Coordinates of C-alpha atoms in Angstrom, one line a residue:
X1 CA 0.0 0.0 0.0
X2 CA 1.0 3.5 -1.2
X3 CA 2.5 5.5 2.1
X4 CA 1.0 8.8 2.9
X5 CA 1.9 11.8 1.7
X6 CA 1.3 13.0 5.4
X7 CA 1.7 11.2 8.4
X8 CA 1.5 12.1 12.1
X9 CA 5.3 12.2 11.4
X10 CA 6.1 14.7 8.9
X11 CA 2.9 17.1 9.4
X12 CA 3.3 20.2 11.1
X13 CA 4.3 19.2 14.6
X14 CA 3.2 22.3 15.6
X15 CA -0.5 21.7 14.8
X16 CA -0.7 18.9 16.9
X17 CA -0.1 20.5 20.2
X18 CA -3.3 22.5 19.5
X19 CA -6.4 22.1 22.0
X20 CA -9.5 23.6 22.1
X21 CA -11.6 22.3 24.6
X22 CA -14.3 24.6 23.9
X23 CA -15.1 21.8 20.6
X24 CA -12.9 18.9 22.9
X25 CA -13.8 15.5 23.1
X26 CA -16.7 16.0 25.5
X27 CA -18.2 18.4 22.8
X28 CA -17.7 15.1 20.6
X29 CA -19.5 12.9 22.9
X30 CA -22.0 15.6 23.2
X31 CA -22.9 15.2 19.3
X32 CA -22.5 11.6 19.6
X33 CA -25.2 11.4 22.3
X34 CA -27.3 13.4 19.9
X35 CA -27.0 11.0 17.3
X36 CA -28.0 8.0 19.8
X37 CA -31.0 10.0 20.9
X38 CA -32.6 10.3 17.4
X39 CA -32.3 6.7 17.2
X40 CA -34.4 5.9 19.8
X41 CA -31.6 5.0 22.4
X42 CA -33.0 5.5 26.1
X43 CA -31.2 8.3 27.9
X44 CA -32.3 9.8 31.3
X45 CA -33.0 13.1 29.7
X46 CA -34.7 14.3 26.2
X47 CA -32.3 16.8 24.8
X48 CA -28.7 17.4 25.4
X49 CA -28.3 21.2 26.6
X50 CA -25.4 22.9 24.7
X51 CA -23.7 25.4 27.6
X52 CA -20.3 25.1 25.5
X53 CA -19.7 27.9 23.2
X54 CA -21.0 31.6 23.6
X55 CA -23.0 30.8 20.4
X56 CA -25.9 33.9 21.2
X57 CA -28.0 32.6 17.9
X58 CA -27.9 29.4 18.9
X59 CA -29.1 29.5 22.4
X60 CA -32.4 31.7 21.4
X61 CA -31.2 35.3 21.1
X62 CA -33.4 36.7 18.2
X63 CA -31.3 38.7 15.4
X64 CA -31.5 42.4 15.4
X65 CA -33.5 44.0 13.0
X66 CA -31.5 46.3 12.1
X67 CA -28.8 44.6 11.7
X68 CA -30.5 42.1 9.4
X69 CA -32.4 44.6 7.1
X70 CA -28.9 46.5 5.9
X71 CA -27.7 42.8 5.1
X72 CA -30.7 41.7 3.2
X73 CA -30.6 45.1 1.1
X74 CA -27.0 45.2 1.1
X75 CA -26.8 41.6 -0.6
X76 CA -30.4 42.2 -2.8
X77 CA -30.3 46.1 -3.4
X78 CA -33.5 45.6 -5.3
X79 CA -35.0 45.8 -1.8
X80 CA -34.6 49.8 -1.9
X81 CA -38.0 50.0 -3.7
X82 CA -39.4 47.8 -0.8
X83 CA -41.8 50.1 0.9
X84 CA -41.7 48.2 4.4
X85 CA -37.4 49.0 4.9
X86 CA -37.1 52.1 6.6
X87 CA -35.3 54.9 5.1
X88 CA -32.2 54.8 7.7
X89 CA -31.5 51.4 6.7
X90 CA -32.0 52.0 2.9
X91 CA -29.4 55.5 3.5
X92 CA -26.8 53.2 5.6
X93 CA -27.1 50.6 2.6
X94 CA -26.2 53.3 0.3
X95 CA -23.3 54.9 1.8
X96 CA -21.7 51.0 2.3
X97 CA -22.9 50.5 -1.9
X98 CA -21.1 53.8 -2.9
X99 CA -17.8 52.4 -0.8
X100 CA -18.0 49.0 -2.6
X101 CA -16.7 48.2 -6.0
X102 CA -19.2 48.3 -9.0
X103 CA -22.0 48.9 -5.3
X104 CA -22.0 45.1 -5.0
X105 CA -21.0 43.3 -1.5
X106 CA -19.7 40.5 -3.7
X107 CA -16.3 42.2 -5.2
X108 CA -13.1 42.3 -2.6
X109 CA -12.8 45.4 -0.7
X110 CA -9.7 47.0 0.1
X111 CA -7.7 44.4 2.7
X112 CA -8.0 46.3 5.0
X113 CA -11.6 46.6 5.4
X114 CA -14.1 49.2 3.2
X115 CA -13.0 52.8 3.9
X116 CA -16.6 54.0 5.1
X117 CA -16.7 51.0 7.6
X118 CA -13.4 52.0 9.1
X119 CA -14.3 55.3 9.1
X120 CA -16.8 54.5 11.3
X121 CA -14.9 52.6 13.4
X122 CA -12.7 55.2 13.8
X123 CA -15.4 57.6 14.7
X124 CA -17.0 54.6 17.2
X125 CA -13.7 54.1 19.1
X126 CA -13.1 58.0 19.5
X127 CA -16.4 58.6 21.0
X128 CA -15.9 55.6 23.1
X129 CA -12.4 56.8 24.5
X130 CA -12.3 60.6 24.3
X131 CA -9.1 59.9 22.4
X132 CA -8.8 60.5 18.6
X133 CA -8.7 57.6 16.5
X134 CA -7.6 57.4 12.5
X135 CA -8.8 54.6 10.0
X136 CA -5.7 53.9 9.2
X137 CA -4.7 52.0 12.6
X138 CA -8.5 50.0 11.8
X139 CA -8.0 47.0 10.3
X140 CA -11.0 44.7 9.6
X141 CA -11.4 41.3 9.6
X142 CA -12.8 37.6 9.8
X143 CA -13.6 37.5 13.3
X144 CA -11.5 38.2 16.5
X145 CA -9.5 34.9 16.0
X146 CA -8.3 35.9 12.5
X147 CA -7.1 39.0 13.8
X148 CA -5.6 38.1 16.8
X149 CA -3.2 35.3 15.0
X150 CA -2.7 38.0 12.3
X151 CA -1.0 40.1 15.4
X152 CA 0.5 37.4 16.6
X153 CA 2.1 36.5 13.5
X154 CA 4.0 39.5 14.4
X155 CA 6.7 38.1 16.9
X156 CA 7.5 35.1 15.9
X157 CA 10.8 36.3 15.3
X158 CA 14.0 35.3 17.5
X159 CA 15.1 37.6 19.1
X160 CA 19.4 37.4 20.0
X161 CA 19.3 33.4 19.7
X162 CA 15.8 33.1 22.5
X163 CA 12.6 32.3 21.2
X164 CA 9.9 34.6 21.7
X165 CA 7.3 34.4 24.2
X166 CA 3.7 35.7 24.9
X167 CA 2.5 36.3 28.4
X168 CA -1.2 34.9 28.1
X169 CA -3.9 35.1 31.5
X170 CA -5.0 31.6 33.1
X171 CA -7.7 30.7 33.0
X172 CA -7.9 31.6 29.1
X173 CA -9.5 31.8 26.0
X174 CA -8.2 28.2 24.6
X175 CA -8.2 30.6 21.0
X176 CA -4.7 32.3 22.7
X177 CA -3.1 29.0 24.0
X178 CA -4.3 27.3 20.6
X179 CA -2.6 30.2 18.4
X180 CA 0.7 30.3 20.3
X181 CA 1.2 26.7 19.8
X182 CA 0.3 26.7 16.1
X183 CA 2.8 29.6 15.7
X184 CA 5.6 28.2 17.6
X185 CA 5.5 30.8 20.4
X186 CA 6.2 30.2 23.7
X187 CA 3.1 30.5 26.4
X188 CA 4.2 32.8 29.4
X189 CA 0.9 31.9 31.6
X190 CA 0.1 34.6 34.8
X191 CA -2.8 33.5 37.0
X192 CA -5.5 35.9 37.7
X193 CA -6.4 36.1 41.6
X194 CA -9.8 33.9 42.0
X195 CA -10.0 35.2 45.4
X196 CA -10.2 38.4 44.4
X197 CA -12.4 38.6 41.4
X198 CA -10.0 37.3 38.8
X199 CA -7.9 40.1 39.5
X200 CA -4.5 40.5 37.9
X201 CA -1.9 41.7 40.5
X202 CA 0.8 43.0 39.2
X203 CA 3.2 40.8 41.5
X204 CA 2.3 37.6 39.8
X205 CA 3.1 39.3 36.4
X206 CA 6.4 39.9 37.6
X207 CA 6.6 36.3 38.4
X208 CA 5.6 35.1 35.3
X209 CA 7.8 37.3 33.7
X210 CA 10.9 36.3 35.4
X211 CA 10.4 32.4 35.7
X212 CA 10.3 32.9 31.5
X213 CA 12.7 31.1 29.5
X214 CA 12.4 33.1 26.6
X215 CA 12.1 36.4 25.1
X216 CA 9.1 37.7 26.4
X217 CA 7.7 39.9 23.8
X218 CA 4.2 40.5 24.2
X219 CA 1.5 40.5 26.8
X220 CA -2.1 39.1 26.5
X221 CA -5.4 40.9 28.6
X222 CA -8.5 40.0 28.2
X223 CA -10.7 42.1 29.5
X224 CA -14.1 41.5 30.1
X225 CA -12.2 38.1 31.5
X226 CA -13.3 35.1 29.3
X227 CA -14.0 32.4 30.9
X228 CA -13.9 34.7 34.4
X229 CA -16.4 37.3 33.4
X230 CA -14.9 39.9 35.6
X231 CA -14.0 43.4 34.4
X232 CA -10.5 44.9 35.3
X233 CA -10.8 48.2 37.5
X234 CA -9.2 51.1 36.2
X235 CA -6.2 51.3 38.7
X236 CA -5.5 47.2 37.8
X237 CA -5.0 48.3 34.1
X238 CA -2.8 51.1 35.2
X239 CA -0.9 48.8 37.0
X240 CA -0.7 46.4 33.7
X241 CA 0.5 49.3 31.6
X242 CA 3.0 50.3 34.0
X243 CA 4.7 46.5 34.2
X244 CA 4.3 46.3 29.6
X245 CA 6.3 49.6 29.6
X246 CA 9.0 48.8 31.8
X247 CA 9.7 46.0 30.4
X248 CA 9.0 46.8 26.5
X249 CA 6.1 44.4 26.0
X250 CA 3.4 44.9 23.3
X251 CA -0.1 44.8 24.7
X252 CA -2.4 42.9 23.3
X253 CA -6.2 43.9 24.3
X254 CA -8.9 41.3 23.9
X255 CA -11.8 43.7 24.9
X256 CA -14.7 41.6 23.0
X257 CA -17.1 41.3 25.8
X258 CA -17.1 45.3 26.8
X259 CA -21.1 45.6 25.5
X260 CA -21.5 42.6 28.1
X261 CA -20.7 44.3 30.8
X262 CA -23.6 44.4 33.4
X263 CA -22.6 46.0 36.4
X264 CA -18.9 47.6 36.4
X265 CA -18.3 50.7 33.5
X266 CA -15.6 49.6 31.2
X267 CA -12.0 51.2 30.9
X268 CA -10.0 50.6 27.1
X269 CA -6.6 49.9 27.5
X270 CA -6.5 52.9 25.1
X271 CA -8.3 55.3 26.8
X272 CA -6.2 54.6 30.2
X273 CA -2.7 54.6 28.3
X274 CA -3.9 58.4 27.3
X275 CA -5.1 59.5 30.2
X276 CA -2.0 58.2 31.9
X277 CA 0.3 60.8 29.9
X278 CA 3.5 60.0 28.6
X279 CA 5.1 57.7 28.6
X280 CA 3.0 55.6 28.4
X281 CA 0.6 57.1 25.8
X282 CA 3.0 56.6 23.4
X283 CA 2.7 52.6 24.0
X284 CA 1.9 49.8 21.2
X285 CA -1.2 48.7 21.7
X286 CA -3.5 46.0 19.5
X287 CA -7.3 46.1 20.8
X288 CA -9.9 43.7 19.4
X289 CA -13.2 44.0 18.9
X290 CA -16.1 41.8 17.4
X291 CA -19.5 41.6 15.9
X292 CA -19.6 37.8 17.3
X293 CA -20.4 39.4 20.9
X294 CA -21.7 42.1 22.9
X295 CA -25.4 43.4 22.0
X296 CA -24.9 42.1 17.7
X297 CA -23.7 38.1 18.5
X298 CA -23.8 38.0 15.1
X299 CA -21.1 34.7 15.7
X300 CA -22.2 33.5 11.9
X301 CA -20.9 36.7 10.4
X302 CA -17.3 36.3 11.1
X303 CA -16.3 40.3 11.4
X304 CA -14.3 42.1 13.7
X305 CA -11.8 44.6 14.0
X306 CA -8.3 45.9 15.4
X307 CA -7.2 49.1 16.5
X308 CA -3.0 49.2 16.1
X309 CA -1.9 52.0 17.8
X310 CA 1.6 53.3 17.4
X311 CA 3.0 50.5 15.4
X312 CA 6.0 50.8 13.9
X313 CA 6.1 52.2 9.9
X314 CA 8.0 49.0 9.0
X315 CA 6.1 46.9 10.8
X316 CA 2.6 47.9 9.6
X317 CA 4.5 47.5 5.9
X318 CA 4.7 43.6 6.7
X319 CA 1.1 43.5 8.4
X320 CA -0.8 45.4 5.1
X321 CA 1.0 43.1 3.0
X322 CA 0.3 39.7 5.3
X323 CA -3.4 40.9 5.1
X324 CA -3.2 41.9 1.4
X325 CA -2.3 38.3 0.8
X326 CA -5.3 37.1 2.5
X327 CA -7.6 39.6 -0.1
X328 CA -10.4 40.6 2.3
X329 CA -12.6 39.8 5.2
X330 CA -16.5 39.0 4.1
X331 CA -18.0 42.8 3.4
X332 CA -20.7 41.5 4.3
X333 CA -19.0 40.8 7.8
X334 CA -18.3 44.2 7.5
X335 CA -21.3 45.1 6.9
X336 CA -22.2 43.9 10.5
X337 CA -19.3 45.6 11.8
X338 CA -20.9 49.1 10.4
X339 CA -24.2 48.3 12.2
X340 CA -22.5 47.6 15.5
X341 CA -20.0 51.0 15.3
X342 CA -22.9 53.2 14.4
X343 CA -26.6 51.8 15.2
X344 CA -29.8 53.6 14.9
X345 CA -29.5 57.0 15.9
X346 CA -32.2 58.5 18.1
X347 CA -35.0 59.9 16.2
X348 CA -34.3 57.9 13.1
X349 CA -36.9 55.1 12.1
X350 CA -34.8 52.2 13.4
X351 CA -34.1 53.4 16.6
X352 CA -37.0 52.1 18.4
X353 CA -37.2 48.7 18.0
X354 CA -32.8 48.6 18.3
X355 CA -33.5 50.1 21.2
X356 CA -36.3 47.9 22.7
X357 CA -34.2 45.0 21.2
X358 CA -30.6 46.0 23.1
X359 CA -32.9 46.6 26.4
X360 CA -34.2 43.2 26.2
X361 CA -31.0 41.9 25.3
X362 CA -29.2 43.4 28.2
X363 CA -31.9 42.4 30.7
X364 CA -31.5 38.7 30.0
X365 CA -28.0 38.6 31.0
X366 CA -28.2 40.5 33.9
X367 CA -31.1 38.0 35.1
X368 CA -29.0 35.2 33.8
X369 CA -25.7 36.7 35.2
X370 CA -27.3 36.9 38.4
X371 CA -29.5 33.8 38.4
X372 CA -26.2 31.4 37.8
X373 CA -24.2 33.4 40.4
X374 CA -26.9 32.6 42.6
X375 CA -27.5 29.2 41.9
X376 CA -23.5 27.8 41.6
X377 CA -22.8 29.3 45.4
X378 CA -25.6 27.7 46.9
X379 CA -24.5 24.6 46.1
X380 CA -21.7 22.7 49.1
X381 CA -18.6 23.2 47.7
X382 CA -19.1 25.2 44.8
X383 CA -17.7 28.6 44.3
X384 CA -18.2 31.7 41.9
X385 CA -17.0 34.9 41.2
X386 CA -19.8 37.7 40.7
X387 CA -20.3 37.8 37.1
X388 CA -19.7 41.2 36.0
X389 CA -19.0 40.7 32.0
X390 CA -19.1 38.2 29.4
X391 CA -22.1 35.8 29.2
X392 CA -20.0 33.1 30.7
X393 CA -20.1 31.4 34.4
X394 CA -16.7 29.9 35.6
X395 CA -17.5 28.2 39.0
X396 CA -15.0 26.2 41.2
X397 CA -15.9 22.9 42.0
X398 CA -14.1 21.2 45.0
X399 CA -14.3 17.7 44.0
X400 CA -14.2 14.4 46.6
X401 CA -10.9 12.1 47.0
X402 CA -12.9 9.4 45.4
X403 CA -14.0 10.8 42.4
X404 CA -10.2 12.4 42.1
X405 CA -9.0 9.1 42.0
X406 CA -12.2 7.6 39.8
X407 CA -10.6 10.4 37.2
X408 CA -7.0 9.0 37.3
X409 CA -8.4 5.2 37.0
X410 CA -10.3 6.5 33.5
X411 CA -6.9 8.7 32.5
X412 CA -9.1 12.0 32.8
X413 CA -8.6 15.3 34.9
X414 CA -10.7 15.6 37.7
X415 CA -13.0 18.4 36.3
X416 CA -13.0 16.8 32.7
X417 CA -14.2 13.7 34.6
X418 CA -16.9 15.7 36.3
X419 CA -18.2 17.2 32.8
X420 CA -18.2 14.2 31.5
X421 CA -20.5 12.3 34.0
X422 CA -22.2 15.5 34.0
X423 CA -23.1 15.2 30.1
X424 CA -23.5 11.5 30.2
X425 CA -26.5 11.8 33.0
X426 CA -27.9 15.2 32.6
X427 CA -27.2 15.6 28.8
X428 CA -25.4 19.5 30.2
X429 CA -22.6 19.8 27.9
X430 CA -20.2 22.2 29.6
X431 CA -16.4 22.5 29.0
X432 CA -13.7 21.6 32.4
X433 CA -11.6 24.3 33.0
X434 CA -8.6 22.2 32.4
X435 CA -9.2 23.6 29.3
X436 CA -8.8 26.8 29.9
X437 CA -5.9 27.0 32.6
X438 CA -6.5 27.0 36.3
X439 CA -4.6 26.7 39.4
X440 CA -2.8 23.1 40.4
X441 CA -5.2 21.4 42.3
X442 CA -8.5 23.7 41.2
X443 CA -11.1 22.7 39.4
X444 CA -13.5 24.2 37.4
X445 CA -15.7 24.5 34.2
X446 CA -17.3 27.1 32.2
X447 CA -21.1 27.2 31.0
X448 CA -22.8 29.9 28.7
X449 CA -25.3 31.9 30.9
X450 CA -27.8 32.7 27.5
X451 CA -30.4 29.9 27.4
X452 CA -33.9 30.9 27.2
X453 CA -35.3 30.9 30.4
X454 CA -37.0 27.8 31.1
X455 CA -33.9 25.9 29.2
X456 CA -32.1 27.6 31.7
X457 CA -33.7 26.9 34.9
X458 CA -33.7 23.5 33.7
X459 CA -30.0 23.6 33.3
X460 CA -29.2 24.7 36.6
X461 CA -32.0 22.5 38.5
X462 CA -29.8 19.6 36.6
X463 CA -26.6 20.6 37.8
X464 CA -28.0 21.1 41.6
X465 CA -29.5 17.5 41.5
X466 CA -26.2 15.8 39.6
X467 CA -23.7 17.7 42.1
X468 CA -25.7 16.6 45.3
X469 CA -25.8 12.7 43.9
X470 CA -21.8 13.1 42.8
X471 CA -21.2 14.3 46.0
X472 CA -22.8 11.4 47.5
X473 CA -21.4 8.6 45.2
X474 CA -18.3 9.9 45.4
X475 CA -17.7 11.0 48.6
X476 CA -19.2 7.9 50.3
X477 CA -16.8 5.9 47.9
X478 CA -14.2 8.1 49.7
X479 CA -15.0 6.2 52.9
X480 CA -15.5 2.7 51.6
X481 CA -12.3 2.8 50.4
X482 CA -10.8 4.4 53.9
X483 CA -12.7 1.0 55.6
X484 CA -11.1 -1.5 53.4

């Protein structure tokens, strides 16, 4: 028989160091125990609940109008004539057409992104910060995670014979850990303070930063924390920005979740670099932002943008012609991007039902922010931080002796083993925080907080009854095993 071309051998080694436990095997098993259900095989529940993935869509949340009236003119401009599109939509439509080449959505735009869209951007991020912005540091593109590796790219580079490194939080967004790996970077991980609301002292950073062995170029924030959901205060990211500068490290903002913020106000690594004076203001910066969260969750859309501050001539030479090679990112992604920078104005026909929409959008997850926090602290030996951003709950679980070592018999971590019987009994499918980074010796998972409500409540009265039977299995196993 013919060898393979490629074999685990000769494939990028680097590719297979990637996890991403947010699609991991218990995601797998998850589909799997879909499958068996629609053929009839018995299963203590009906439906398996997917708590996985901050998939807004897919857990209920209805698409704005707005939103979805520019794309279905923007893609079928025939539509102008229809009577029942309000005029604001049919004027935003226009001013994206006239941008486009030949008015069609379907040729390239510049790679960069349209100029109109980035204009708007620019004028979005200026209102936001109190800080002038140019469309020239916007880049557009095919979600967060293109963008983010697209930055990363960046410092691959050795640097006097020691690889480079990239300070990343833990717990983490498995996209960061998943990136660095692909790229050949080295992970630098800093653990964020449980005790005190995922905070990020500036101790452990030094640390981190020390105990490196490489050339730590970069530094990773993500802020609203996913999976931690906590917002940084505005004296921790002064603290941040005072560690990157002394030690020359390029910032990297993931500031996604700032429209999910329900009940701190939300500081831009920008807007506190500036405020700060110099030096610092004159710091690199890369902040990200997408249509895939916040009030939009247009995940499907695959749009988002970048904000490079104070990059280097040379180097933004090498980024424009990295992104040139990739041609464009979907326009109409950007489309989506346009709607989320500059929604309906007040007074314009749109602006009511946006309005009414984002209110009920926002109230959800503060109920559902709430509700989880709630619910995971009540139960014995659960604890969680007060979800202030994101639409994610992280809870710790402190798990028996027994079921510790009923993990190690079945070569699983603890908390994977947890999910696991979780899924298999419940049908909850939620991801172990082994998969995002935790302390030695913690264990957690992370669960989407965005069900509708009565999927929700259904969720959580699942979890309550399986923890209080684990507990009991396991910890009772504890003792048999203490007798013999």
């Amino acid at each position: 028989m013919k060898q393979k071309c490629l074999t685990e051998s000769n494939v990028n080694q680097k590719l297979l160091n990637i996890q991403y436990a947010v699609r991991g095997p218990i995601v797998a098993r998850a589909a799997q125990i879909e499958r068996e259900i629609q053929k009839g095989a018995e299963k203590p529940f009906s439906r398996v609940i997917r708590a996985n993935i901050g998939d807004c869509h897919a857990l209920g949340q209805k698409p704005f109008t707005f939103v979805r009236q520019v794309l279905a003119v923007a893609a079928c401009p025939a539509l102008m004539s229809c009577p029942d599109i309000p005029d604001d939509v049919k004027e935003r439509v226009k001013e994206i057409l006239d941008d486009c080449t030949q008015g069609s959505v379907g040729a390239y735009s510049p790679p960069a992104g349209l100029t109109i869209v980035r204009r708007h951007v620019a004028q979005y991020l200026t209102a936001r910060d109190g800080v002038p912005a140019s469309p020239e540091d916007i880049y557009l593109g095919a979600g967060a995670s293109d963008l983010i590796k697209a930055v990363l790219t960046l410092f691959v580079q050795d640097v006097g014979g020691r690889a480079p490194g990239v300070m990343i939080p833990i717990p983490q967004y498995p996209l960061f850990s998943g990136t660095l790996s692909e790229l050949g970077l080295t992970q630098v991980p800093y653990y964020l303070d449980e005790e005190s609301g995922w905070a990020l002292p500036p101790s452990e950073l030094q640390r981190a930063w020390s105990h490196a062995d490489c050339s730590v170029r970069a530094l990773v924030v993500i802020n609203p924390g996913n999976p931690t959901g906590q917002v940084l205060s505005r004296d921790n990211i002064e603290e941040i920005v005072r560690f990157a500068y002394e030690r020359n490290l390029f910032i990297l903002a993931d500031e996604v979740y700032q429209e999910n913020i329900v009940s701190k106000e939300f500081h831009s690594f920008k807007k506190a670099m500036h405020e700060m004076g110099a030096p610092y203001s004159a710091m690199e910066l890369a902040s990200f932002v997408t249509s895939s969260k916040g009030w939009a969750a247009e995940c499907g859309a695959r749009a988002a943008f970048v904000e490079l501050c104070r990059v280097a001539p040379r180097v933004l030479v090498a980024f424009n012609a990295a992104r040139a090679v990739a041609q464009c990112p979907s326009v109409l992604g950007q489309c989506v991007i346009d709607c989320v920078v500059k929604p309906p104005a007040p007074g314009s026909p749109s602006y009511t039902t946006w309005s009414r929409e984002r209110r009920d959008v926002r109230r959800v997850l503060q109920q559902r922010a709430a509700a989880a926090t709630r619910a995971f602290n009540s139960l014995p030996g659960y604890f969680c931080n007060v979800i202030e951003g994101s639409m994610f709950a992280f809870p710790r679980v402190d798990l028996p002796a027994g079921a510790v070592r009923a993990a190690a018999e079945r070569g699983l971590a603890p908390d994977e083993f947890y999910c696991l019987q979780l899924l298999e009994e419940t049908g909850v499918c939620v991801v172990p925080g082994s998969g995002f980074g935790q302390r030695a010796g913690s264990f957690h998972f992370r669960t989407t907080i965005l069900h509708p409500a009565s999927e929700f409540a259904h969720m959580l009265a699942a979890i309550t009854n399986f923890h209080h039977q684990f507990l009991k299995t396991y910890s009772l196993s504890c003792l048999t095993d203490d007798d013999d």
